[in-house]
PDB file of C-alpha atoms in Angstrom:
ATOM      1  CA  MET M   1      -4.318  -0.699   3.170  1.00 40.00           C
ATOM      2  CA  GLY M   2      -2.151  -0.398   6.265  1.00 42.00           C
ATOM      3  CA  SER M   3      -1.543   2.592   9.046  1.00 42.00           C
ATOM      4  CA  TYR M   4       1.218   4.801  10.339  1.00 44.00           C
ATOM      5  CA  SER M   5       2.536   6.335  13.438  1.00 44.00           C
ATOM      6  CA  HIS M   6       1.106  10.147  13.716  1.00 57.00           C
ATOM      7  CA  ALA M   7       4.258  11.645  14.694  1.00 75.00           C
ATOM      8  CA  LEU M   8       5.731  14.338  11.795  1.00 89.00           C
ATOM      9  CA  PRO M   9       8.881  12.007  10.530  1.00 93.00           C
ATOM     10  CA  GLU M  10      12.270  14.087  10.404  1.00 95.00           C
ATOM     11  CA  PRO M  11      13.690  13.800   6.784  1.00 98.00           C
ATOM     12  CA  THR M  12      17.422  11.982   6.963  1.00 97.00           C
ATOM     13  CA  THR M  13      18.896  14.489   4.594  1.00 98.00           C
ATOM     14  CA  ALA M  14      20.059  18.425   5.801  1.00 98.00           C
ATOM     15  CA  THR M  15      18.677  19.878   2.366  1.00 98.00           C
ATOM     16  CA  GLY M  16      15.328  17.914   3.370  1.00 98.00           C
ATOM     17  CA  ARG M  17      15.142  19.349   6.769  1.00 98.00           C
ATOM     18  CA  GLU M  18      15.867  22.765   5.584  1.00 98.00           C
ATOM     19  CA  GLY M  19      12.843  22.065   3.073  1.00 98.00           C
ATOM     20  CA  LEU M  20      10.408  21.075   5.730  1.00 98.00           C
ATOM     21  CA  ALA M  21      11.295  23.669   7.859  1.00 97.00           C
ATOM     22  CA  ALA M  22      10.740  26.279   5.233  1.00 98.00           C
ATOM     23  CA  VAL M  23       7.113  24.653   4.625  1.00 98.00           C
ATOM     24  CA  LEU M  24       6.530  24.868   8.541  1.00 97.00           C
ATOM     25  CA  GLU M  25       7.856  28.426   8.589  1.00 97.00           C
ATOM     26  CA  ARG M  26       5.981  29.892   5.520  1.00 98.00           C
ATOM     27  CA  PRO M  27       3.105  27.469   4.799  1.00 98.00           C
ATOM     28  CA  SER M  28       0.835  30.169   2.772  1.00 98.00           C
ATOM     29  CA  GLU M  29       3.704  30.270   0.458  1.00 98.00           C
ATOM     30  CA  SER M  30       4.319  26.603  -0.155  1.00 98.00           C
ATOM     31  CA  VAL M  31       3.319  23.865  -2.644  1.00 98.00           C
ATOM     32  CA  VAL M  32       2.385  20.597  -1.760  1.00 98.00           C
ATOM     33  CA  ALA M  33       2.923  18.527  -4.725  1.00 98.00           C
ATOM     34  CA  LEU M  34       1.946  14.486  -5.040  1.00 98.00           C
ATOM     35  CA  ASP M  35       2.020  11.704  -7.475  1.00 98.00           C
ATOM     36  CA  PHE M  36      -1.266   9.669  -7.323  1.00 98.00           C
ATOM     37  CA  ASP M  37      -0.683   5.938  -8.121  1.00 96.00           C
ATOM     38  CA  GLY M  38       1.295   4.512  -5.364  1.00 97.00           C
ATOM     39  CA  THR M  39       1.703   7.834  -3.479  1.00 98.00           C
ATOM     40  CA  LEU M  40      -1.983   8.327  -2.782  1.00 98.00           C
ATOM     41  CA  ALA M  41      -3.192   5.274  -3.769  1.00 98.00           C
ATOM     42  CA  GLU M  42      -2.077   1.770  -3.656  1.00 97.00           C
ATOM     43  CA  ILE M  43      -0.901   0.084  -6.418  1.00 93.00           C
ATOM     44  CA  VAL M  44      -2.869  -2.518  -7.549  1.00 90.00           C
ATOM     45  CA  PRO M  45      -3.340  -5.231 -10.403  1.00 85.00           C
ATOM     46  CA  ASP M  46      -6.036  -3.665 -12.368  1.00 87.00           C
ATOM     47  CA  PRO M  47      -5.091   0.277 -12.622  1.00 86.00           C
ATOM     48  CA  GLU M  48      -8.885   1.085 -13.191  1.00 89.00           C
ATOM     49  CA  GLN M  49      -9.724  -0.158  -9.579  1.00 94.00           C
ATOM     50  CA  ALA M  50      -7.271   1.877  -8.093  1.00 95.00           C
ATOM     51  CA  ARG M  51      -8.490   4.441  -5.662  1.00 97.00           C
ATOM     52  CA  ALA M  52      -7.281   7.193  -2.983  1.00 98.00           C
ATOM     53  CA  HIS M  53      -6.203   5.770   0.071  1.00 98.00           C
ATOM     54  CA  PRO M  54      -9.417   6.363   2.376  1.00 98.00           C
ATOM     55  CA  ALA M  55      -7.579   8.890   4.465  1.00 98.00           C
ATOM     56  CA  THR M  56      -6.640  11.075   1.602  1.00 98.00           C
ATOM     57  CA  VAL M  57      -9.300  13.379   1.188  1.00 98.00           C
ATOM     58  CA  PRO M  58      -9.482  14.186   4.762  1.00 98.00           C
ATOM     59  CA  ALA M  59      -6.022  15.150   5.096  1.00 98.00           C
ATOM     60  CA  LEU M  60      -5.746  17.227   1.956  1.00 98.00           C
ATOM     61  CA  ALA M  61      -9.032  19.119   2.934  1.00 98.00           C
ATOM     62  CA  ARG M  62      -7.454  19.892   6.342  1.00 97.00           C
ATOM     63  CA  LEU M  63      -3.889  20.557   4.477  1.00 98.00           C
ATOM     64  CA  ALA M  64      -4.973  22.641   1.192  1.00 98.00           C
ATOM     65  CA  PRO M  65      -6.644  25.685   3.343  1.00 98.00           C
ATOM     66  CA  LEU M  66      -2.967  25.660   5.168  1.00 98.00           C
ATOM     67  CA  VAL M  67      -0.519  26.058   2.470  1.00 98.00           C
ATOM     68  CA  LYS M  68      -0.330  28.099  -0.989  1.00 98.00           C
ATOM     69  CA  SER M  69      -1.516  25.433  -3.056  1.00 97.00           C
ATOM     70  CA  VAL M  70      -2.148  21.242  -3.461  1.00 98.00           C
ATOM     71  CA  VAL M  71      -1.069  19.887  -6.756  1.00 98.00           C
ATOM     72  CA  VAL M  72      -1.499  16.168  -7.921  1.00 98.00           C
ATOM     73  CA  VAL M  73       1.137  15.574 -10.626  1.00 98.00           C
ATOM     74  CA  THR M  74       0.177  12.423 -12.533  1.00 96.00           C
ATOM     75  CA  GLY M  75       0.743  10.436 -15.761  1.00 92.00           C
ATOM     76  CA  ARG M  76      -3.054   9.546 -15.466  1.00 92.00           C
ATOM     77  CA  PRO M  77      -5.848  11.472 -17.208  1.00 93.00           C
ATOM     78  CA  ALA M  78      -6.506  14.825 -15.171  1.00 96.00           C
ATOM     79  CA  GLY M  79     -10.322  13.512 -15.116  1.00 96.00           C
ATOM     80  CA  VAL M  80      -9.511  10.062 -14.239  1.00 96.00           C
ATOM     81  CA  ALA M  81      -7.415  11.085 -11.193  1.00 97.00           C
ATOM     82  CA  VAL M  82     -10.120  13.188  -9.831  1.00 98.00           C
ATOM     83  CA  ARG M  83     -12.725  10.492 -10.189  1.00 97.00           C
ATOM     84  CA  TYR M  84     -10.373   8.057  -8.734  1.00 98.00           C
ATOM     85  CA  GLY M  85      -9.414  10.088  -6.072  1.00 98.00           C
ATOM     86  CA  GLY M  86     -12.621  11.434  -4.970  1.00 98.00           C
ATOM     87  CA  PHE M  87     -11.338  15.162  -5.259  1.00 98.00           C
ATOM     88  CA  ALA M  88     -14.420  17.120  -6.946  1.00 97.00           C
ATOM     89  CA  GLY M  89     -16.642  19.017  -4.693  1.00 96.00           C
ATOM     90  CA  VAL M  90     -14.888  18.570  -1.593  1.00 97.00           C
ATOM     91  CA  GLU M  91     -14.954  21.246   1.199  1.00 97.00           C
ATOM     92  CA  GLY M  92     -11.146  22.611   1.496  1.00 97.00           C
ATOM     93  CA  LEU M  93     -10.388  21.286  -1.792  1.00 98.00           C
ATOM     94  CA  GLU M  94     -11.743  24.507  -3.827  1.00 96.00           C
ATOM     95  CA  HIS M  95      -8.570  25.475  -5.133  1.00 96.00           C
ATOM     96  CA  LEU M  96      -7.134  21.811  -5.905  1.00 98.00           C
ATOM     97  CA  VAL M  97      -4.940  21.347  -9.107  1.00 98.00           C
ATOM     98  CA  VAL M  98      -4.455  18.207 -10.858  1.00 98.00           C
ATOM     99  CA  LEU M  99      -2.148  18.133 -13.981  1.00 98.00           C
ATOM    100  CA  GLY M 100      -2.566  15.251 -15.780  1.00 96.00           C
ATOM    101  CA  HIS M 101      -0.829  13.180 -18.523  1.00 91.00           C
ATOM    102  CA  TYR M 102       2.343  14.811 -17.068  1.00 92.00           C
ATOM    103  CA  GLY M 103       1.096  18.120 -17.015  1.00 93.00           C
ATOM    104  CA  ALA M 104      -0.640  17.953 -20.743  1.00 91.00           C
ATOM    105  CA  GLU M 105      -3.800  18.154 -18.888  1.00 94.00           C
ATOM    106  CA  ARG M 106      -5.025  20.568 -16.211  1.00 97.00           C
ATOM    107  CA  TRP M 107      -7.720  20.269 -13.951  1.00 98.00           C
ATOM    108  CA  ASP M 108      -8.840  23.061 -11.413  1.00 97.00           C
ATOM    109  CA  ALA M 109     -11.229  22.653  -8.794  1.00 97.00           C
ATOM    110  CA  VAL M 110     -12.157  26.405  -9.268  1.00 95.00           C
ATOM    111  CA  SER M 111     -13.932  25.467 -12.553  1.00 95.00           C
ATOM    112  CA  GLY M 112     -14.170  21.531 -12.522  1.00 96.00           C
ATOM    113  CA  THR M 113     -13.080  21.667 -15.757  1.00 95.00           C
ATOM    114  CA  VAL M 114     -10.054  20.017 -17.939  1.00 96.00           C
ATOM    115  CA  HIS M 115      -7.985  22.109 -20.244  1.00 94.00           C
ATOM    116  CA  ALA M 116      -5.466  19.903 -22.693  1.00 90.00           C
ATOM    117  CA  GLN M 117      -2.922  20.390 -25.279  1.00 84.00           C
ATOM    118  CA  PRO M 118      -3.853  18.544 -28.690  1.00 85.00           C
ATOM    119  CA  GLU M 119      -2.972  14.883 -28.265  1.00 85.00           C
ATOM    120  CA  HIS M 120       0.134  13.852 -30.448  1.00 89.00           C
ATOM    121  CA  PRO M 121      -0.963  11.963 -33.608  1.00 90.00           C
ATOM    122  CA  GLY M 122       1.770   9.268 -32.984  1.00 94.00           C
ATOM    123  CA  VAL M 123      -0.361   8.203 -30.099  1.00 92.00           C
ATOM    124  CA  ALA M 124      -3.348   6.661 -32.119  1.00 92.00           C
ATOM    125  CA  ALA M 125      -0.383   4.901 -34.395  1.00 94.00           C
ATOM    126  CA  VAL M 126       0.989   3.247 -31.467  1.00 95.00           C
ATOM    127  CA  ARG M 127      -2.268   2.201 -29.779  1.00 93.00           C
ATOM    128  CA  ALA M 128      -3.060   0.378 -33.305  1.00 94.00           C
ATOM    129  CA  GLU M 129       0.041  -1.402 -33.610  1.00 95.00           C
ATOM    130  CA  LEU M 130       0.819  -2.385 -30.199  1.00 94.00           C
ATOM    131  CA  PRO M 131      -1.538  -5.570 -30.056  1.00 93.00           C
ATOM    132  CA  GLY M 132       0.112  -6.775 -33.274  1.00 93.00           C
ATOM    133  CA  LEU M 133       3.788  -6.536 -31.308  1.00 93.00           C
ATOM    134  CA  LEU M 134       2.592  -8.266 -27.993  1.00 90.00           C
ATOM    135  CA  ASP M 135       1.013 -11.137 -30.337  1.00 89.00           C
ATOM    136  CA  SER M 136       3.884 -11.541 -32.668  1.00 90.00           C
ATOM    137  CA  MET M 137       6.217 -11.370 -29.564  1.00 87.00           C
ATOM    138  CA  GLY M 138       4.374 -14.038 -27.629  1.00 83.00           C
ATOM    139  CA  VAL M 139       3.706 -11.940 -24.747  1.00 80.00           C
ATOM    140  CA  TRP M 140       0.019 -11.547 -25.038  1.00 77.00           C
ATOM    141  CA  GLN M 141      -0.746 -13.815 -22.296  1.00 82.00           C
ATOM    142  CA  GLY M 142      -0.890 -12.019 -18.752  1.00 85.00           C
ATOM    143  CA  THR M 143       0.142  -8.426 -20.142  1.00 91.00           C
ATOM    144  CA  TRP M 144      -2.599  -6.150 -21.237  1.00 89.00           C
ATOM    145  CA  ILE M 145      -3.040  -2.271 -22.637  1.00 93.00           C
ATOM    146  CA  GLU M 146      -4.071   0.284 -20.794  1.00 91.00           C
ATOM    147  CA  GLU M 147      -5.572   3.247 -22.892  1.00 87.00           C
ATOM    148  CA  LYS M 148      -4.474   6.291 -21.209  1.00 85.00           C
ATOM    149  CA  GLY M 149      -6.106   8.999 -23.865  1.00 81.00           C
ATOM    150  CA  ARG M 150      -2.735  10.776 -24.596  1.00 85.00           C
ATOM    151  CA  ALA M 151      -0.993   8.235 -23.636  1.00 89.00           C
ATOM    152  CA  VAL M 152      -0.737   4.306 -23.889  1.00 94.00           C
ATOM    153  CA  ALA M 153       0.612   1.832 -21.332  1.00 93.00           C
ATOM    154  CA  VAL M 154       1.262  -2.123 -21.423  1.00 95.00           C
ATOM    155  CA  HIS M 155       1.292  -4.003 -17.921  1.00 93.00           C
ATOM    156  CA  THR M 156       3.278  -7.023 -17.186  1.00 93.00           C
ATOM    157  CA  ARG M 157       2.055  -7.366 -13.444  1.00 89.00           C
ATOM    158  CA  ARG M 158      -0.208 -10.329 -14.588  1.00 88.00           C
ATOM    159  CA  ALA M 159       2.520 -11.890 -16.434  1.00 89.00           C
ATOM    160  CA  GLU M 160       3.801 -15.713 -15.579  1.00 89.00           C
ATOM    161  CA  ASP M 161       7.196 -13.840 -15.173  1.00 91.00           C
ATOM    162  CA  PRO M 162       6.298 -10.246 -14.903  1.00 91.00           C
ATOM    163  CA  ARG M 163       9.864  -8.834 -14.839  1.00 92.00           C
ATOM    164  CA  ALA M 164      10.894 -11.163 -17.672  1.00 92.00           C
ATOM    165  CA  ALA M 165       8.110 -10.018 -19.662  1.00 92.00           C
ATOM    166  CA  PHE M 166       8.870  -6.491 -18.969  1.00 93.00           C
ATOM    167  CA  GLU M 167      12.337  -6.614 -20.011  1.00 94.00           C
ATOM    168  CA  ALA M 168      11.425  -8.421 -23.342  1.00 94.00           C
ATOM    169  CA  LEU M 169       9.145  -5.764 -24.176  1.00 95.00           C
ATOM    170  CA  ARG M 170      12.003  -2.738 -23.451  1.00 95.00           C
ATOM    171  CA  GLU M 171      13.136  -2.649 -26.393  1.00 96.00           C
ATOM    172  CA  PRO M 172      10.508  -3.548 -29.024  1.00 96.00           C
ATOM    173  CA  VAL M 173       8.018  -1.032 -27.608  1.00 97.00           C
ATOM    174  CA  ALA M 174      10.555   1.618 -27.231  1.00 96.00           C
ATOM    175  CA  ASP M 175      11.203   1.177 -30.852  1.00 96.00           C
ATOM    176  CA  LEU M 176       7.901   1.361 -32.044  1.00 97.00           C
ATOM    177  CA  ALA M 177       7.390   4.674 -29.996  1.00 96.00           C
ATOM    178  CA  ALA M 178      10.568   6.207 -31.618  1.00 97.00           C
ATOM    179  CA  ARG M 179       8.948   5.227 -34.882  1.00 96.00           C
ATOM    180  CA  HIS M 180       6.060   7.807 -34.525  1.00 96.00           C
ATOM    181  CA  GLY M 181       7.911  10.286 -32.567  1.00 96.00           C
ATOM    182  CA  LEU M 182       6.859   9.253 -28.981  1.00 95.00           C
ATOM    183  CA  ILE M 183       9.289   7.912 -25.898  1.00 94.00           C
ATOM    184  CA  VAL M 184       8.650   5.340 -23.587  1.00 95.00           C
ATOM    185  CA  GLU M 185       8.107   5.804 -19.416  1.00 90.00           C
ATOM    186  CA  PRO M 186       8.847   2.950 -17.899  1.00 92.00           C
ATOM    187  CA  GLY M 187       7.515   2.046 -14.260  1.00 89.00           C
ATOM    188  CA  ARG M 188       6.817  -1.028 -12.173  1.00 87.00           C
ATOM    189  CA  LEU M 189       6.215  -3.659 -14.264  1.00 91.00           C
ATOM    190  CA  VAL M 190       4.574  -0.782 -17.000  1.00 93.00           C
ATOM    191  CA  LEU M 191       5.888   1.035 -20.112  1.00 95.00           C
ATOM    192  CA  GLU M 192       4.161   3.704 -20.838  1.00 93.00           C
ATOM    193  CA  VAL M 193       4.160   5.262 -24.475  1.00 95.00           C
ATOM    194  CA  ARG M 194       3.708   9.127 -24.578  1.00 90.00           C
ATOM    195  CA  PRO M 195       4.555  12.206 -26.528  1.00 91.00           C
ATOM    196  CA  PRO M 196       8.301  13.717 -25.376  1.00 90.00           C
ATOM    197  CA  GLY M 197       8.313  17.201 -24.008  1.00 84.00           C
ATOM    198  CA  VAL M 198       6.392  16.336 -21.296  1.00 85.00           C
ATOM    199  CA  ASP M 199       7.201  15.110 -17.578  1.00 93.00           C
ATOM    200  CA  LYS M 200       6.791  15.665 -14.003  1.00 96.00           C
ATOM    201  CA  GLY M 201       9.422  17.897 -13.660  1.00 97.00           C
ATOM    202  CA  ILE M 202       8.476  19.937 -16.066  1.00 95.00           C
ATOM    203  CA  ALA M 203       4.946  20.366 -15.121  1.00 97.00           C
ATOM    204  CA  LEU M 204       5.940  20.786 -11.574  1.00 98.00           C
ATOM    205  CA  ALA M 205       8.475  23.301 -12.411  1.00 97.00           C
ATOM    206  CA  GLU M 206       6.257  25.298 -14.188  1.00 96.00           C
ATOM    207  CA  TYR M 207       3.610  25.541 -11.440  1.00 98.00           C
ATOM    208  CA  VAL M 208       6.110  26.374  -8.835  1.00 98.00           C
ATOM    209  CA  ARG M 209       6.907  28.946 -11.067  1.00 97.00           C
ATOM    210  CA  GLU M 210       3.383  30.410 -11.843  1.00 97.00           C
ATOM    211  CA  VAL M 211       2.755  30.521  -7.892  1.00 97.00           C
ATOM    212  CA  SER M 212       5.783  31.813  -7.294  1.00 97.00           C
ATOM    213  CA  ALA M 213       5.902  29.520  -4.276  1.00 98.00           C
ATOM    214  CA  SER M 214       8.866  29.963  -2.078  1.00 98.00           C
ATOM    215  CA  ALA M 215       9.167  26.253  -0.709  1.00 98.00           C
ATOM    216  CA  VAL M 216       7.836  22.890  -2.030  1.00 98.00           C
ATOM    217  CA  VAL M 217       6.964  19.418  -1.230  1.00 98.00           C
ATOM    218  CA  TYR M 218       7.023  16.463  -3.624  1.00 98.00           C
ATOM    219  CA  ALA M 219       6.265  12.821  -2.901  1.00 98.00           C
ATOM    220  CA  GLY M 220       6.216  10.154  -5.372  1.00 98.00           C
ATOM    221  CA  ASP M 221       7.222   6.237  -5.667  1.00 97.00           C
ATOM    222  CA  ASP M 222       8.150   5.423  -9.315  1.00 94.00           C
ATOM    223  CA  LEU M 223      10.433   6.257 -12.106  1.00 92.00           C
ATOM    224  CA  GLY M 224       8.297   8.919 -13.599  1.00 92.00           C
ATOM    225  CA  ASP M 225       8.568  11.038 -10.528  1.00 97.00           C
ATOM    226  CA  LEU M 226      12.589  11.289 -11.120  1.00 96.00           C
ATOM    227  CA  ALA M 227      12.249  14.294 -13.093  1.00 96.00           C
ATOM    228  CA  ALA M 228       9.914  15.929 -10.361  1.00 98.00           C
ATOM    229  CA  PHE M 229      12.896  15.040  -8.102  1.00 98.00           C
ATOM    230  CA  ALA M 230      15.222  16.630 -10.238  1.00 98.00           C
ATOM    231  CA  ALA M 231      13.057  19.594 -10.612  1.00 98.00           C
ATOM    232  CA  VAL M 232      13.128  20.052  -6.917  1.00 98.00           C
ATOM    233  CA  GLU M 233      16.820  19.532  -6.497  1.00 98.00           C
ATOM    234  CA  LYS M 234      17.137  22.261  -9.142  1.00 98.00           C
ATOM    235  CA  LEU M 235      14.584  24.580  -7.593  1.00 98.00           C
ATOM    236  CA  ARG M 236      16.861  24.019  -4.293  1.00 98.00           C
ATOM    237  CA  SER M 237      20.009  25.354  -6.198  1.00 98.00           C
ATOM    238  CA  ASP M 238      18.121  28.307  -7.269  1.00 97.00           C
ATOM    239  CA  GLY M 239      17.148  29.153  -3.855  1.00 97.00           C
ATOM    240  CA  VAL M 240      13.798  27.269  -2.960  1.00 98.00           C
ATOM    241  CA  PRO M 241      13.611  24.804  -0.446  1.00 98.00           C
ATOM    242  CA  GLY M 242      12.266  21.565  -1.161  1.00 98.00           C
ATOM    243  CA  LEU M 243      11.527  18.055   0.340  1.00 98.00           C
ATOM    244  CA  LEU M 244      11.304  14.944  -1.286  1.00 98.00           C
ATOM    245  CA  VAL M 245       9.005  12.098  -0.181  1.00 98.00           C
ATOM    246  CA  CYS M 246       9.365   8.467  -1.592  1.00 98.00           C
ATOM    247  CA  SER M 247       6.454   6.210  -0.917  1.00 98.00           C
ATOM    248  CA  GLY M 248       7.563   2.714  -0.714  1.00 95.00           C
ATOM    249  CA  SER M 249      10.736   1.211  -1.609  1.00 89.00           C
ATOM    250  CA  GLU M 250      10.338  -0.573  -4.918  1.00 89.00           C
ATOM    251  CA  VAL M 251      12.301   2.084  -6.849  1.00 92.00           C
ATOM    252  CA  PRO M 252      15.867   2.097  -5.713  1.00 94.00           C
ATOM    253  CA  GLU M 253      16.809   5.131  -8.094  1.00 93.00           C
ATOM    254  CA  LEU M 254      13.782   7.212  -6.143  1.00 96.00           C
ATOM    255  CA  ALA M 255      14.435   5.973  -2.561  1.00 96.00           C
ATOM    256  CA  GLU M 256      18.076   7.055  -2.819  1.00 96.00           C
ATOM    257  CA  ARG M 257      17.232  10.540  -3.697  1.00 97.00           C
ATOM    258  CA  ALA M 258      14.606  11.086  -1.177  1.00 98.00           C
ATOM    259  CA  ASP M 259      15.010  13.325   1.908  1.00 98.00           C
ATOM    260  CA  LEU M 260      12.256  11.327   3.550  1.00 98.00           C
ATOM    261  CA  PRO M 261      11.220   7.639   2.797  1.00 97.00           C
ATOM    262  CA  LEU M 262       7.946   6.342   3.821  1.00 97.00           C
ATOM    263  CA  PRO M 263       6.329   2.992   3.529  1.00 97.00           C
ATOM    264  CA  GLY M 264       3.490   3.851   1.215  1.00 97.00           C
ATOM    265  CA  PRO M 265       0.410   5.676   0.883  1.00 98.00           C
ATOM    266  CA  ALA M 266      -0.746   5.047   4.426  1.00 97.00           C
ATOM    267  CA  ALA M 267       2.094   6.410   5.712  1.00 97.00           C
ATOM    268  CA  VAL M 268       2.068   9.347   2.914  1.00 98.00           C
ATOM    269  CA  VAL M 269      -1.105  10.144   3.566  1.00 98.00           C
ATOM    270  CA  ALA M 270      -0.693  10.422   7.594  1.00 97.00           C
ATOM    271  CA  PHE M 271       2.582  12.850   6.910  1.00 98.00           C
ATOM    272  CA  LEU M 272      -0.064  15.034   5.246  1.00 98.00           C
ATOM    273  CA  ALA M 273      -2.022  15.193   8.148  1.00 97.00           C
ATOM    274  CA  ASP M 274       0.480  15.300  10.712  1.00 97.00           C
ATOM    275  CA  LEU M 275       1.937  18.445   8.771  1.00 98.00           C
ATOM    276  CA  ALA M 276      -1.389  20.057   9.079  1.00 97.00           C
ATOM    277  CA  ASP M 277      -1.183  19.260  12.530  1.00 96.00           C
ATOM    278  CA  ARG M 278       1.936  20.713  12.924  1.00 96.00           C
ATOM    279  CA  ILE M 279       1.341  24.135  10.702  1.00 96.00           C
ATOM    280  CA  GLU M 280      -2.044  24.559  13.079  1.00 95.00           C
ATOM    281  CA  ARG M 281       0.219  24.288  16.069  1.00 91.00           C
ATOM    282  CA  ARG M 282       2.574  26.691  15.055  1.00 86.00           C
ATOM    283  CA  ALA M 283      -0.222  29.350  13.900  1.00 72.00           C
TER     284      ALA M 283
END
């Protein structure tokens, strides 16, 4: 999993330094929002085997009581993220919130239950047609379909040429999605088909407004996190300081917009622990 130096790193941008300073000065008014896969958990060949970095829960359990809220924003079903993260029933995480399916589902540690929007009918249609599409294109070997409940995803990471398979599928999968009123969210060698009108940016902005946060941190690693980055940038323009953290460097579009690039989940989790240290020392 790797390791990381335990010294709170300084953001590379002025706006990022302002965001971090605001969190340190007013932690009880700040939201720390985090993607799951690639940010708190390493990317693995089989998404069902992904688990939070071992230091994630201890770091979050220390940080959560010091800030207004910690929220995980993920494309996974909320309940799956809770299970793979090991977040349920943890002392210190009594008020953790997980926004799953890009905000279409919500799990609150207070109640331990998931609340969800109705499923889009197009998802079932795409789910039924997708195997035939992959077969007809001759790309079934090495690709696989991940069932995500309110979405469905095609992975090419195991294909003989993962990038070529990914690019070959982009347009046909997008056409299939459009026929059923859905959109495609591309990621790292994955194409996720999901309903329109929900994304991590919308989910994050609504949550920040809900809790009246005065500062926000967001950490992500993939193309799906660009919407959350844009939401933080909009919040900044509205006077809410924010810090953008990029986990890893596989997605240049995200890394270029980050205030604080970190090597991966081990570094992100270390940053969260260091942030808790710094807040405690300032108290």
